[in-house]
Short mmCIF file of C-alpha atoms in Angstrom, two decimals:
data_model
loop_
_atom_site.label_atom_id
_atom_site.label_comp_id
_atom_site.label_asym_id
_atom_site.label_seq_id
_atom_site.Cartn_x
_atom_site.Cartn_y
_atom_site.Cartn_z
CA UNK A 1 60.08 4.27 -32.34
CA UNK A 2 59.22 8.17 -31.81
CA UNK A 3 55.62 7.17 -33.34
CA UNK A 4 55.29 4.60 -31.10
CA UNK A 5 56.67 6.95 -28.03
CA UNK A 6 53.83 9.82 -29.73
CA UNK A 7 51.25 7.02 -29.91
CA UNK A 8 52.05 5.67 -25.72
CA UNK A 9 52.36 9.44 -24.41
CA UNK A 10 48.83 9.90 -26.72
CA UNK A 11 47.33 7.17 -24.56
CA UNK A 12 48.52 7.61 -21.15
CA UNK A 13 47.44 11.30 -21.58
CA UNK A 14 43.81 10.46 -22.47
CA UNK A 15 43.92 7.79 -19.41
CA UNK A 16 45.25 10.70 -17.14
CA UNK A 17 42.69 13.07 -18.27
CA UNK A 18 39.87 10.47 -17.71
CA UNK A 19 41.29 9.44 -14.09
CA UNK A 20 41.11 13.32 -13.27
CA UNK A 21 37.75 13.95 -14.46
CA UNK A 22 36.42 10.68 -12.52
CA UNK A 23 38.07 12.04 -9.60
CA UNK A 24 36.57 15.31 -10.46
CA UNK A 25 32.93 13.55 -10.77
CA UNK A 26 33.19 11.72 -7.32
CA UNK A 27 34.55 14.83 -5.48
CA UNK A 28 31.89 16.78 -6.82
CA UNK A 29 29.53 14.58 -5.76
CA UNK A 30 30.51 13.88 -2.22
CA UNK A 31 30.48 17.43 -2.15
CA UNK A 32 26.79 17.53 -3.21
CA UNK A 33 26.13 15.55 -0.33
CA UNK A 34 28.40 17.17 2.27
CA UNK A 35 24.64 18.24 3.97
CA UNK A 36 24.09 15.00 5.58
CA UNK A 37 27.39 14.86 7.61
CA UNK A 38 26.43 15.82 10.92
CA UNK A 39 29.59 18.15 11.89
CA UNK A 40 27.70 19.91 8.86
CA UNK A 41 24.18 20.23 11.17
CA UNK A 42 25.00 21.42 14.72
CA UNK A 43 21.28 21.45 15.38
CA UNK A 44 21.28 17.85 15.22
CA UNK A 45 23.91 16.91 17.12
CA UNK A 46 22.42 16.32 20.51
CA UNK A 47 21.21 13.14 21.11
CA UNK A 48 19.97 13.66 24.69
CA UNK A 49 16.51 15.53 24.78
CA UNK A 50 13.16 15.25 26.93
CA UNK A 51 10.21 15.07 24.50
CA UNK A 52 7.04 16.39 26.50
CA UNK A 53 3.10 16.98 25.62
CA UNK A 54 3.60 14.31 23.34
CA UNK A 55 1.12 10.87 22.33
CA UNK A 56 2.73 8.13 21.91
CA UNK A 57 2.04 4.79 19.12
CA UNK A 58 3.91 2.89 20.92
CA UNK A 59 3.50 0.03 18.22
CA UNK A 60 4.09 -3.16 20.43
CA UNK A 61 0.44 -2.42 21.64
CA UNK A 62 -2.49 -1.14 20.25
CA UNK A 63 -3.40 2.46 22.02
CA UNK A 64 -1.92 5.96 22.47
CA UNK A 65 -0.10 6.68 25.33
CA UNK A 66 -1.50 10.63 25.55
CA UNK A 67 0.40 13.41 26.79
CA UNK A 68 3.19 11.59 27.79
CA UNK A 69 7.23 12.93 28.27
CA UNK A 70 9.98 10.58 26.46
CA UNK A 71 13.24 11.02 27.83
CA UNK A 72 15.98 10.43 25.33
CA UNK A 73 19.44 9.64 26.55
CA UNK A 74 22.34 9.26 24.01
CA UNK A 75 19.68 8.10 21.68
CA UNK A 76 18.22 5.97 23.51
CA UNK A 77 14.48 5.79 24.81
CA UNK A 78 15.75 5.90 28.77
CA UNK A 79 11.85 6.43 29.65
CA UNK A 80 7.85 7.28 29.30
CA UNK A 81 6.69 9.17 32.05
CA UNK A 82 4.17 11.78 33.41
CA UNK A 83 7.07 13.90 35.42
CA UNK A 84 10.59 15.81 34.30
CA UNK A 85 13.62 13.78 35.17
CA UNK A 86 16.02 15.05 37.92
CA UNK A 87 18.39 17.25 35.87
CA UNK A 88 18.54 19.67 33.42
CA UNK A 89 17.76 18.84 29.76
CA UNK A 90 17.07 20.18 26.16
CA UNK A 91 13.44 20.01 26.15
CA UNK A 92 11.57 19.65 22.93
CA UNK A 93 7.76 20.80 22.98
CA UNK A 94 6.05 18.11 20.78
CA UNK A 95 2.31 20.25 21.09
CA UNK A 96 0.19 17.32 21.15
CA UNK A 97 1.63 15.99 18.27
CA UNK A 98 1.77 12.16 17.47
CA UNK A 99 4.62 10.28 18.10
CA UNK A 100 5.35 6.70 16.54
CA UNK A 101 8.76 4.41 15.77
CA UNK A 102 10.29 6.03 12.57
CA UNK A 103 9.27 3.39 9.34
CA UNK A 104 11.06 0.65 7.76
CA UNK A 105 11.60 0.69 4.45
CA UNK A 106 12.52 -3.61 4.29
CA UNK A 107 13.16 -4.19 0.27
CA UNK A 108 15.38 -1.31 -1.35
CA UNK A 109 18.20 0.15 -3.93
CA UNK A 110 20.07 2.93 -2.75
CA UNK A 111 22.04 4.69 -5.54
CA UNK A 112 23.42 7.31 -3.82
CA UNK A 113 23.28 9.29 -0.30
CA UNK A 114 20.93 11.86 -1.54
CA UNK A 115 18.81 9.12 -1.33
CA UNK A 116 19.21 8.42 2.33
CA UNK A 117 17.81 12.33 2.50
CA UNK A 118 15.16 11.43 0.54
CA UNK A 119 14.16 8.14 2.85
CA UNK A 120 14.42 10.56 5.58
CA UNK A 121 12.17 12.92 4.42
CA UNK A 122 9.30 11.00 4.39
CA UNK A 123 9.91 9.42 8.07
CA UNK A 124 11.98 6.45 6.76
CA UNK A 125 14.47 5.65 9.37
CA UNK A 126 15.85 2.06 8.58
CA UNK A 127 15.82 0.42 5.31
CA UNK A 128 17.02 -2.96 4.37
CA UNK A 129 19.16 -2.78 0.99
CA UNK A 130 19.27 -6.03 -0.89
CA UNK A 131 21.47 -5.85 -4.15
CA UNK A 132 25.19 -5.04 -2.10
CA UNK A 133 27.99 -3.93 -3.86
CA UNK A 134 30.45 -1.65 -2.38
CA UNK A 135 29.52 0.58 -2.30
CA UNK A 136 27.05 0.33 0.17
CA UNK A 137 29.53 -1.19 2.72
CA UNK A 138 30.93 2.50 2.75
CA UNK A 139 27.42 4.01 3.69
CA UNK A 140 27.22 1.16 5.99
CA UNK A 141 30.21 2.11 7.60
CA UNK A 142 29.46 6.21 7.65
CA UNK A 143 26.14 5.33 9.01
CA UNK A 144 27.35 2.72 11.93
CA UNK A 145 30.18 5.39 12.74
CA UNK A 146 28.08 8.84 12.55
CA UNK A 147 29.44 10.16 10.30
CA UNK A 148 26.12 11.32 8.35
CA UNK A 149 22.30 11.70 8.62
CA UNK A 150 20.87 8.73 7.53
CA UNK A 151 18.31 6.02 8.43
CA UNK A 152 20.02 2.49 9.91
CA UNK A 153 21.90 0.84 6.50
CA UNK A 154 21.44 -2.75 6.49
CA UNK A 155 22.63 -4.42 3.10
CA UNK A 156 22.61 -7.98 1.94
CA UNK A 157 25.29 -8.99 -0.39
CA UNK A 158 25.60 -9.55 -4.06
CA UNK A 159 22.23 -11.55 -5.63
CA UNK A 160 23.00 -15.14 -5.43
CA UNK A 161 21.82 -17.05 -8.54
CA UNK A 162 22.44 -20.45 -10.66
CA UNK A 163 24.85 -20.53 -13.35
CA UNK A 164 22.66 -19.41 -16.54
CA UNK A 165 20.81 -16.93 -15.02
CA UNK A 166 23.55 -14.01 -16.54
CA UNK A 167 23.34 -10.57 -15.68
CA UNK A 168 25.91 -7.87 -14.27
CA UNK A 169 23.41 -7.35 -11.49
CA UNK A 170 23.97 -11.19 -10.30
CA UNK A 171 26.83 -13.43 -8.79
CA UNK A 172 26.36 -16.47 -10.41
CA UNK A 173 26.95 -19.45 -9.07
CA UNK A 174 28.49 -23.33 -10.15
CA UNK A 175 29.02 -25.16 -7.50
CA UNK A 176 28.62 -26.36 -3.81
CA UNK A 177 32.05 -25.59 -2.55
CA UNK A 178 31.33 -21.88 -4.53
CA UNK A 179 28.43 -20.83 -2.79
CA UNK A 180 29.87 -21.86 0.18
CA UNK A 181 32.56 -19.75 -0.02
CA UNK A 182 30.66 -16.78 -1.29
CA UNK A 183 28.15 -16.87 2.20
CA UNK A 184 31.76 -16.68 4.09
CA UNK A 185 33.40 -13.81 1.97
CA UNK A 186 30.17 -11.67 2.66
CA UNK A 187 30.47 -12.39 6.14
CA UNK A 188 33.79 -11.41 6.46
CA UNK A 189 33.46 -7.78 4.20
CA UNK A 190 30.64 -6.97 6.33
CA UNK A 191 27.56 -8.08 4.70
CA UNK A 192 24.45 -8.09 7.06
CA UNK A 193 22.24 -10.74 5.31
CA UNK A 194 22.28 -13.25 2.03
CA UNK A 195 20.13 -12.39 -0.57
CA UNK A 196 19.19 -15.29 -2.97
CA UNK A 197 17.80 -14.87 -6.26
CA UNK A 198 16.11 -16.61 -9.28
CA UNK A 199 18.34 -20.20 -11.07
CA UNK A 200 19.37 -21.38 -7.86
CA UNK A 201 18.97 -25.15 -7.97
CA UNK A 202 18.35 -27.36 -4.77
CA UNK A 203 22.27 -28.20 -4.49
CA UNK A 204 23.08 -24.72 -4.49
CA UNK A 205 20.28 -23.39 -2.82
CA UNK A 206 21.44 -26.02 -0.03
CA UNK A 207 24.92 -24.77 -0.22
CA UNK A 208 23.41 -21.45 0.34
CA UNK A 209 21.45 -22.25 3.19
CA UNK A 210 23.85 -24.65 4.79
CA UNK A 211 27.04 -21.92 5.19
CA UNK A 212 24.51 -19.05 6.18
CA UNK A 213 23.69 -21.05 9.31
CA UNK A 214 26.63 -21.64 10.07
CA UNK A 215 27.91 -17.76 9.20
CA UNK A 216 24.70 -16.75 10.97
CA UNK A 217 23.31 -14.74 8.38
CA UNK A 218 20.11 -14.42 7.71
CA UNK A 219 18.51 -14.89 3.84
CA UNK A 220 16.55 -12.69 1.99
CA UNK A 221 14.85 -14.82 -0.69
CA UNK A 222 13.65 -13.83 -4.09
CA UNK A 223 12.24 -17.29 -4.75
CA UNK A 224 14.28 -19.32 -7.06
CA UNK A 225 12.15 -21.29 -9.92
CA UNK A 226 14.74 -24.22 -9.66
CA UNK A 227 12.77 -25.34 -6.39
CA UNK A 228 9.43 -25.63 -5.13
CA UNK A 229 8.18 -22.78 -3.71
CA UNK A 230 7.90 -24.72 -0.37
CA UNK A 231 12.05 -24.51 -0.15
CA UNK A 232 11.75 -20.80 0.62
CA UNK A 233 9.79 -21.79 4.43
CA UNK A 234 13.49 -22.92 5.72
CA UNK A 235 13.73 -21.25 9.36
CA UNK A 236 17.04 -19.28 7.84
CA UNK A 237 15.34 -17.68 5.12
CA UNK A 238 13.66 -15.08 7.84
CA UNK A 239 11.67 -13.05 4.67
CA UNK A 240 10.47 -13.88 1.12
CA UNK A 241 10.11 -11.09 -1.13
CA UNK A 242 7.16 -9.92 -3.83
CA UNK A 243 3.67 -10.90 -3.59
CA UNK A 244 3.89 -11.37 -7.24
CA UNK A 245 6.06 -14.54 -6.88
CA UNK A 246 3.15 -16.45 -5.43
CA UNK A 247 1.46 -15.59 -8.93
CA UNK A 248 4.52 -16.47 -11.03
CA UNK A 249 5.68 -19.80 -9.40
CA UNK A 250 3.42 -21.99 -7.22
CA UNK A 251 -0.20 -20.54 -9.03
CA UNK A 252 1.61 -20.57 -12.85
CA UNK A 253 0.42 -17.04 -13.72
CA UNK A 254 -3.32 -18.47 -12.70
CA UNK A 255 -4.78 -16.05 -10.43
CA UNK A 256 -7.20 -18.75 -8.71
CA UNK A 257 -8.52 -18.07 -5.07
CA UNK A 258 -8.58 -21.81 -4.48
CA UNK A 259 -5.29 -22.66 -4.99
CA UNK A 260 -4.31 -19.97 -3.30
CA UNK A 261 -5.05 -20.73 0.08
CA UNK A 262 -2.35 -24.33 0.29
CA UNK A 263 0.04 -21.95 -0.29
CA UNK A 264 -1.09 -19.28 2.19
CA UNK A 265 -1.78 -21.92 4.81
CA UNK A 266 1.69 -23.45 4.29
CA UNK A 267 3.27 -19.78 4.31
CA UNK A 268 1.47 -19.64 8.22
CA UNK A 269 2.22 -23.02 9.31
CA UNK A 270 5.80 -21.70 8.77
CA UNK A 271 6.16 -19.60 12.13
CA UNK A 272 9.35 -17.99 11.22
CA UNK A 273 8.50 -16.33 8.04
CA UNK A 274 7.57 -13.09 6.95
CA UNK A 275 6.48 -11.91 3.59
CA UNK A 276 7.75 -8.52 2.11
CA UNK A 277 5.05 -7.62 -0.59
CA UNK A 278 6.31 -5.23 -2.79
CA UNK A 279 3.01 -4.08 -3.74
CA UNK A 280 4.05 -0.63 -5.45
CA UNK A 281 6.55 -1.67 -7.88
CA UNK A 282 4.67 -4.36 -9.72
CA UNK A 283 1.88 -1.39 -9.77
CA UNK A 284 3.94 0.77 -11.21
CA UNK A 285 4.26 -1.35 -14.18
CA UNK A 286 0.58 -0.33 -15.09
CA UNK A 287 1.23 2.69 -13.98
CA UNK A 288 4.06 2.93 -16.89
CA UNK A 289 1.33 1.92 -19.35
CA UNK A 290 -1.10 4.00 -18.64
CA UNK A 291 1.10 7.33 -18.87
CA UNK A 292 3.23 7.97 -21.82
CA UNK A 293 4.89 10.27 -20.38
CA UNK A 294 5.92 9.04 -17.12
CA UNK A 295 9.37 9.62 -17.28
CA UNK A 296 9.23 12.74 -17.96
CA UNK A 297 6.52 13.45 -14.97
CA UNK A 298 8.01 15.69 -12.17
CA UNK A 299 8.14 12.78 -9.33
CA UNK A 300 10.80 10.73 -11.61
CA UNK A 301 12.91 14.02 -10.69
CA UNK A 302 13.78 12.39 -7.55
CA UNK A 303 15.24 8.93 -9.20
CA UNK A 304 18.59 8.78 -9.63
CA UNK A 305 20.00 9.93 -13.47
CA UNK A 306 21.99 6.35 -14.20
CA UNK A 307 18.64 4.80 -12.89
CA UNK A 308 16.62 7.04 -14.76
CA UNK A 309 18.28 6.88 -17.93
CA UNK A 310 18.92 3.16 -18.40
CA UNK A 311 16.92 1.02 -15.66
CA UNK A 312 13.44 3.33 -16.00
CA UNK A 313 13.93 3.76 -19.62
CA UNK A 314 14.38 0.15 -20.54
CA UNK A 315 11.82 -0.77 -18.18
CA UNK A 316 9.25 1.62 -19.60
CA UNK A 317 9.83 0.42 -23.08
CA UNK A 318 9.31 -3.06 -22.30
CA UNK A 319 5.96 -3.01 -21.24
CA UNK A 320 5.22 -0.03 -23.65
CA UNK A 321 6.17 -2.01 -26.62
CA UNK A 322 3.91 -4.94 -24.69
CA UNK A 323 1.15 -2.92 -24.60
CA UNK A 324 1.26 -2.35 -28.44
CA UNK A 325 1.74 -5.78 -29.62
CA UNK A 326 -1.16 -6.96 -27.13
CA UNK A 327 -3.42 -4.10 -25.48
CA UNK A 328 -5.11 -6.82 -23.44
CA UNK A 329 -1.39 -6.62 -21.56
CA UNK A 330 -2.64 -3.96 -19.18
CA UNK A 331 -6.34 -5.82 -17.85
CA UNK A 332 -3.33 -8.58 -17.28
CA UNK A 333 -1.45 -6.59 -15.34
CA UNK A 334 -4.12 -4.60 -13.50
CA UNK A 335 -6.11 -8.02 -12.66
CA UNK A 336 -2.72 -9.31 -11.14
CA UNK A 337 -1.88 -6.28 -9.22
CA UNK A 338 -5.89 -6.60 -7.49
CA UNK A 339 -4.50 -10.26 -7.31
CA UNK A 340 -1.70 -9.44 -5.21
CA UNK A 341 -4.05 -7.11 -2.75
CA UNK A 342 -6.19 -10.02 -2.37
CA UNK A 343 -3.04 -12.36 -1.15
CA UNK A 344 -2.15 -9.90 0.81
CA UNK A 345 -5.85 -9.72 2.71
CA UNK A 346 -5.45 -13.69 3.06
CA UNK A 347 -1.89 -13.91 4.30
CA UNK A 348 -3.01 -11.38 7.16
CA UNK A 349 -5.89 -13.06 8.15
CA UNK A 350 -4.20 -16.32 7.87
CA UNK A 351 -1.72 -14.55 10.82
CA UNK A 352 1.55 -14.48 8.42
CA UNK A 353 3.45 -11.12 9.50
CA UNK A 354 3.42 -8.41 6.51
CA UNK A 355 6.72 -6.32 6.32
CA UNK A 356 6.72 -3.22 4.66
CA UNK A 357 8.84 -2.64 1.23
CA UNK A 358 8.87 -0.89 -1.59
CA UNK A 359 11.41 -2.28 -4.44
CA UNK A 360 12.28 1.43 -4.27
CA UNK A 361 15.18 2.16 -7.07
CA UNK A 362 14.19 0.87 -9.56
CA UNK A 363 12.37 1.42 -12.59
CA UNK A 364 9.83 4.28 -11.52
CA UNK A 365 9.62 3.42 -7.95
CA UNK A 366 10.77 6.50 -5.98
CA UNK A 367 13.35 6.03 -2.88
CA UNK A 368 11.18 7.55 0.17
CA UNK A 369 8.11 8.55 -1.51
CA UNK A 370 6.99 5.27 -2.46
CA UNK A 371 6.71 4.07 1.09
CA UNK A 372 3.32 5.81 1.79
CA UNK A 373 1.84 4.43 -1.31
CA UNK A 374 2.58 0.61 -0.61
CA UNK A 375 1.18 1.34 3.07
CA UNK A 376 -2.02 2.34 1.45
CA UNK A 377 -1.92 -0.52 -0.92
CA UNK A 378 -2.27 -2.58 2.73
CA UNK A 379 -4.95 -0.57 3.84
CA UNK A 380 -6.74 -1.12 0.57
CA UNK A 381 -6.64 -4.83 1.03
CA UNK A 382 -8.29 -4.87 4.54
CA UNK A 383 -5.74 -4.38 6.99
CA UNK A 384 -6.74 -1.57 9.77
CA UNK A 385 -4.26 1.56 9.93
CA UNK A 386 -2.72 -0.02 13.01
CA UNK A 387 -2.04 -2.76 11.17
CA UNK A 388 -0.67 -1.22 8.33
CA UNK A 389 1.42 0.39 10.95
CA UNK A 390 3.23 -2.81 11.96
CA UNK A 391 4.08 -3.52 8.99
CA UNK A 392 6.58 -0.91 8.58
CA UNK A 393 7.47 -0.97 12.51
CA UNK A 394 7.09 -3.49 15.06
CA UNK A 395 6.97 -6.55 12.22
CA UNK A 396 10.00 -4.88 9.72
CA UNK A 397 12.34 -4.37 13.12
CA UNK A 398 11.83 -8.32 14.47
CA UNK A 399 12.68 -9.86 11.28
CA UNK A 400 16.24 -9.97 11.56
CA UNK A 401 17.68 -10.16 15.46
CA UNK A 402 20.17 -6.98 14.68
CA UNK A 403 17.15 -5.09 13.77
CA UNK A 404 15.32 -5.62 17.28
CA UNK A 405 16.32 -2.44 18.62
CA UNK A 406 14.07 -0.79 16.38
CA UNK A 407 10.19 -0.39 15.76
CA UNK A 408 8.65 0.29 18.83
CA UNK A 409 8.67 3.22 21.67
CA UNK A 410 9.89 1.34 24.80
CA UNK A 411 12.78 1.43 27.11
CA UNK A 412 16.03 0.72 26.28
CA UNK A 413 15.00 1.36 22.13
CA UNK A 414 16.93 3.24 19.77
CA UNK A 415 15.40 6.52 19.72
CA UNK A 416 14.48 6.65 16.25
CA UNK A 417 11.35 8.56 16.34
CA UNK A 418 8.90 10.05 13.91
CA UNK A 419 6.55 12.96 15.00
CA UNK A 420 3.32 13.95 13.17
CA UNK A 421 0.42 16.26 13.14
CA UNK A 422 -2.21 14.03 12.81
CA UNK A 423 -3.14 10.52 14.64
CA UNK A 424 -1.98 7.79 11.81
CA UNK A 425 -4.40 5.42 13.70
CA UNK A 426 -6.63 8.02 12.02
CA UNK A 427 -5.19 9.63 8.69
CA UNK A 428 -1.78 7.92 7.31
CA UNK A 429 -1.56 10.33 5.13
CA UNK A 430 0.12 12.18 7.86
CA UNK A 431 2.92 10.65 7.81
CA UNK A 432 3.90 11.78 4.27
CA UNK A 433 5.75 15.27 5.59
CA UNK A 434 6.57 14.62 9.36
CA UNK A 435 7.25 17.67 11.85
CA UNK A 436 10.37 16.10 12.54
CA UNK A 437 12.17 12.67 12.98
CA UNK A 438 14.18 11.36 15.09
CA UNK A 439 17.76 9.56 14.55
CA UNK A 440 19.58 8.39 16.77
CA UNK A 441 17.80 10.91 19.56
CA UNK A 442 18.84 13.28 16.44
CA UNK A 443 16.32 15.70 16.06
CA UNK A 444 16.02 16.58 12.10
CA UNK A 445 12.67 19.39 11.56
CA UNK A 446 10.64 19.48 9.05
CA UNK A 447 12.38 22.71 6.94
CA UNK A 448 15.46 20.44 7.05
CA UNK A 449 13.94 17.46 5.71
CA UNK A 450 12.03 19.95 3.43
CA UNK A 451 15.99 20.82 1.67
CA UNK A 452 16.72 17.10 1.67
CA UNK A 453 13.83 16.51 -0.65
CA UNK A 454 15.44 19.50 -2.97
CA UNK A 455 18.60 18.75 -2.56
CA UNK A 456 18.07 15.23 -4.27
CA UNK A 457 15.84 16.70 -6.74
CA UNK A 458 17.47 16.46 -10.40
CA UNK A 459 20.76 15.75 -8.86
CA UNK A 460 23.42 15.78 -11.60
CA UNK A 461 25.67 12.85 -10.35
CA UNK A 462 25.31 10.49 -13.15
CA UNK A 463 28.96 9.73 -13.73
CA UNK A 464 30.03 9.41 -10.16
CA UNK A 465 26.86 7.12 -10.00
CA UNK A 466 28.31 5.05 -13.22
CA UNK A 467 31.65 4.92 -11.72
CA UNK A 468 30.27 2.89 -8.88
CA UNK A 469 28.69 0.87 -10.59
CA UNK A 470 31.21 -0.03 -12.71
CA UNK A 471 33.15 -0.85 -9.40
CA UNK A 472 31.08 -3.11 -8.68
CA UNK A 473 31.92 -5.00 -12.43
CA UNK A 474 35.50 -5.05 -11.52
CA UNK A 475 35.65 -5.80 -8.35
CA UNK A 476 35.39 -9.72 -7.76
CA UNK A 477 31.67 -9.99 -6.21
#
């Protein structure tokens, strides 16, 4: 009996001392991000200013509104005009600067809120998170309720997939009445959207589609190889994700111009849906075989350390270890990627609205950063800068109706702004390190967004990052 009593007070001591240090690990790390609260940043706590000498992208039309006044109220866009308004105001010189709707970042994984810094940083100032967990409802709820700096948090729920399709990153799914019930329990925690995912068959998928309708959610679909490709054109699926999913489901991995086009024409004739291309994170998959020593490169600095060491480092080996067995693995990959630029081009011209996203979190695709290289992959397959504009504006922010209030510079808009040296109509590279941005009416300047960038930088929140993760395991998805 005392060895036993030993043996229980042995155990409960090592549980106690591993409660305190994960208590210790999340402290330290809301701590570490105590810089984005803004009772933390009285400089950006107005949200009522009078921007003057400024020209405007308005994004909802073509042209730039030059030397024009925006008069922010509460942070909202209250007007555009020539004259000062009738009282007294904080007035913010924008020096014939260029002024545009902050970006949209529409296919993400945040990690972490040094991430939000990060999206902020380089002018992202809404992104669309779709792989929930519960995290993110928190952020959700600090970013709804002001609480921090950050751009607008919307999150799907957990992916939705068929029954064999196992992984810890998926809710997998059995039945009818099942997925049903799933759509209404992400309602009801506070969900924005549905995501569906690969192994969804056509009597769950229907399930799936049914109940969101009713729920009025909208889907986010990773298309599902249990149905035809046509299945993802239902008016409540409002976006379908990764140009590479063309490639691996309707064309069979054959990258054939002529079949193409039935696809791309059935994609238009389907007036309600967008398609988010993902363009940078399939590149970055030749990108990881053509440097050895990616992960070790200074940009992967930014990633997050749980993503970094398991996600990027699994991810890397894969295709490393493919490109040894077969060398003829990177031409694949590199004639798919030029493949996926070239279904871009033709879903543009065919009129299909592109929205801007990145896949950002994963493997070596960096949260923020990544943004300016998938707009330039849309440049490089034809589209004009103003296009490529849209994308990550006016087209991101009418996808989903809670999303409306975002994307262009108009009355009555949330004044989330985004103000640059250069015209973007001209040189997008400008918009990689902003003057300042906008949140809310929130002014944030560029030194600030400067320490967000190195404050994320080698972060050392790798615990507190696996203990939410591993909420996520226990908690029922």
């Amino acid at each position: 009996m005392k060895l036993l009593k030993r043996l229980l007070k042995i155990f409960f001591g090592i549980v106690g001392m591993v409660i305190i240090a994960a208590i210790i690990a999340l402290w330290l790390d809301i701590m570490g991000t105590r810089y984005l609260k803004i009772k933390n940043l009285p400089d950006s706590n107005n949200s009522t200013y009078l921007i003057t000498n400024a020209n405007i992208l308005p994004m909802h039309q073509d042209t730039v509104l030059t030397n024009k006044m925006v008069y922010i109220q509460d942070g909202i866009i209250k007007s555009i005009t020539e004259s000062l308004p009738q009282k007294e105001v904080e007035i913010v010189d924008a020096q014939g600067k260029f002024l545009l709707p902050g970006l949209i970042d529409m296919h993400v994984h945040v990690w972490d809120k040094y991430e939000l810094g990060l999206y902020l940083a380089n002018g992202v100032t809404a992104v669309r998170n779709v792989w929930g967990m519960p995290m993110h409802l928190r952020i959700k709820d600090d970013v709804n309720n002001d609480k921090i700096l950050s751009p607008h948090f919307y999150t799907t729920g957990p992916k939705l997939t068929g029954p064999e399709f196992i992984g810890d990153d998926n809710l997998n799914l059995t039945s009818h009445s099942e997925a049903k019930n799933k759509v209404i329990s992400y309602k009801d925690r506070g969900y924005d959207f549905i995501k569906t995912y690969y192994g969804l068959d056509r009597a769950l998928f229907d399930a799936v589609i049914e109940q969101a309708a009713i729920s009025k959610l909208d889907i986010v679909a990773h298309p599902s190889q249990k149905v035809p490709f046509s299945y993802h054109l239902h008016p409540q699926i409002k976006s379908i994700e990764h140009a590479e999913e063309i490639v691996q489901q309707p064309l069979q991995f054959n990258l054939d111009t002529i079949k193409l086009q039935p696809i791309i024409d059935s994609i238009s004739n389907s007036k309600h849906s967008r398609y988010c291309p993902t363009l940078t994170v399939f590149n970055n998959i030749y990108q990881m075989m053509m440097n050895d020593s990616i992960l070790e490169a200074e940009p992967l600095s930014y990633i997050n350390p749980l993503i970094k060491k398991v996600d990027s480092k699994n991810q890397f080996n894969r295709w490393h270890n493919a490109k040894m067995e077969d060398s003829s693995v990177v031409d694949r990959i590199k004639n798919q990627h030029d493949f996926h630029l070239e279904s871009v081009a033709e879903l543009h011209k065919a009129g299909v609205p592109i929205i801007c996203g990145t896949d950002a979190g994963i493997g070596v695709t960096l949260p923020g950063f990544s943004i300016h290289k998938e707009l330039a992959f849309y440049k490089e397959a034809g589209l004009s800068n103003y296009e490529v504009l849209k994308t990550a504006t006016v087209n991101a922010a009418q996808t989903h109706s809670i999303m409306n209030q975002l994307g262009t510079i108009e009355e009555g808009k949330v004044a989330n702004l985004l103000l640059v040296d250069l015209n973007p109509l001209m040189e997008l590279s400008t918009l990689e390190n902003p003057s300042s941005i906008f949140i809310k009416g929130r002014q944030i300047n560029r030194k600030t967004l400067l320490s967000f960038k190195e404050k994320a930088k080698n972060r050392k929140n790798l615990i507190a990052s696996s203990l939410r993760y591993l909420e996520n395991l226990i908690i029922e998805k």
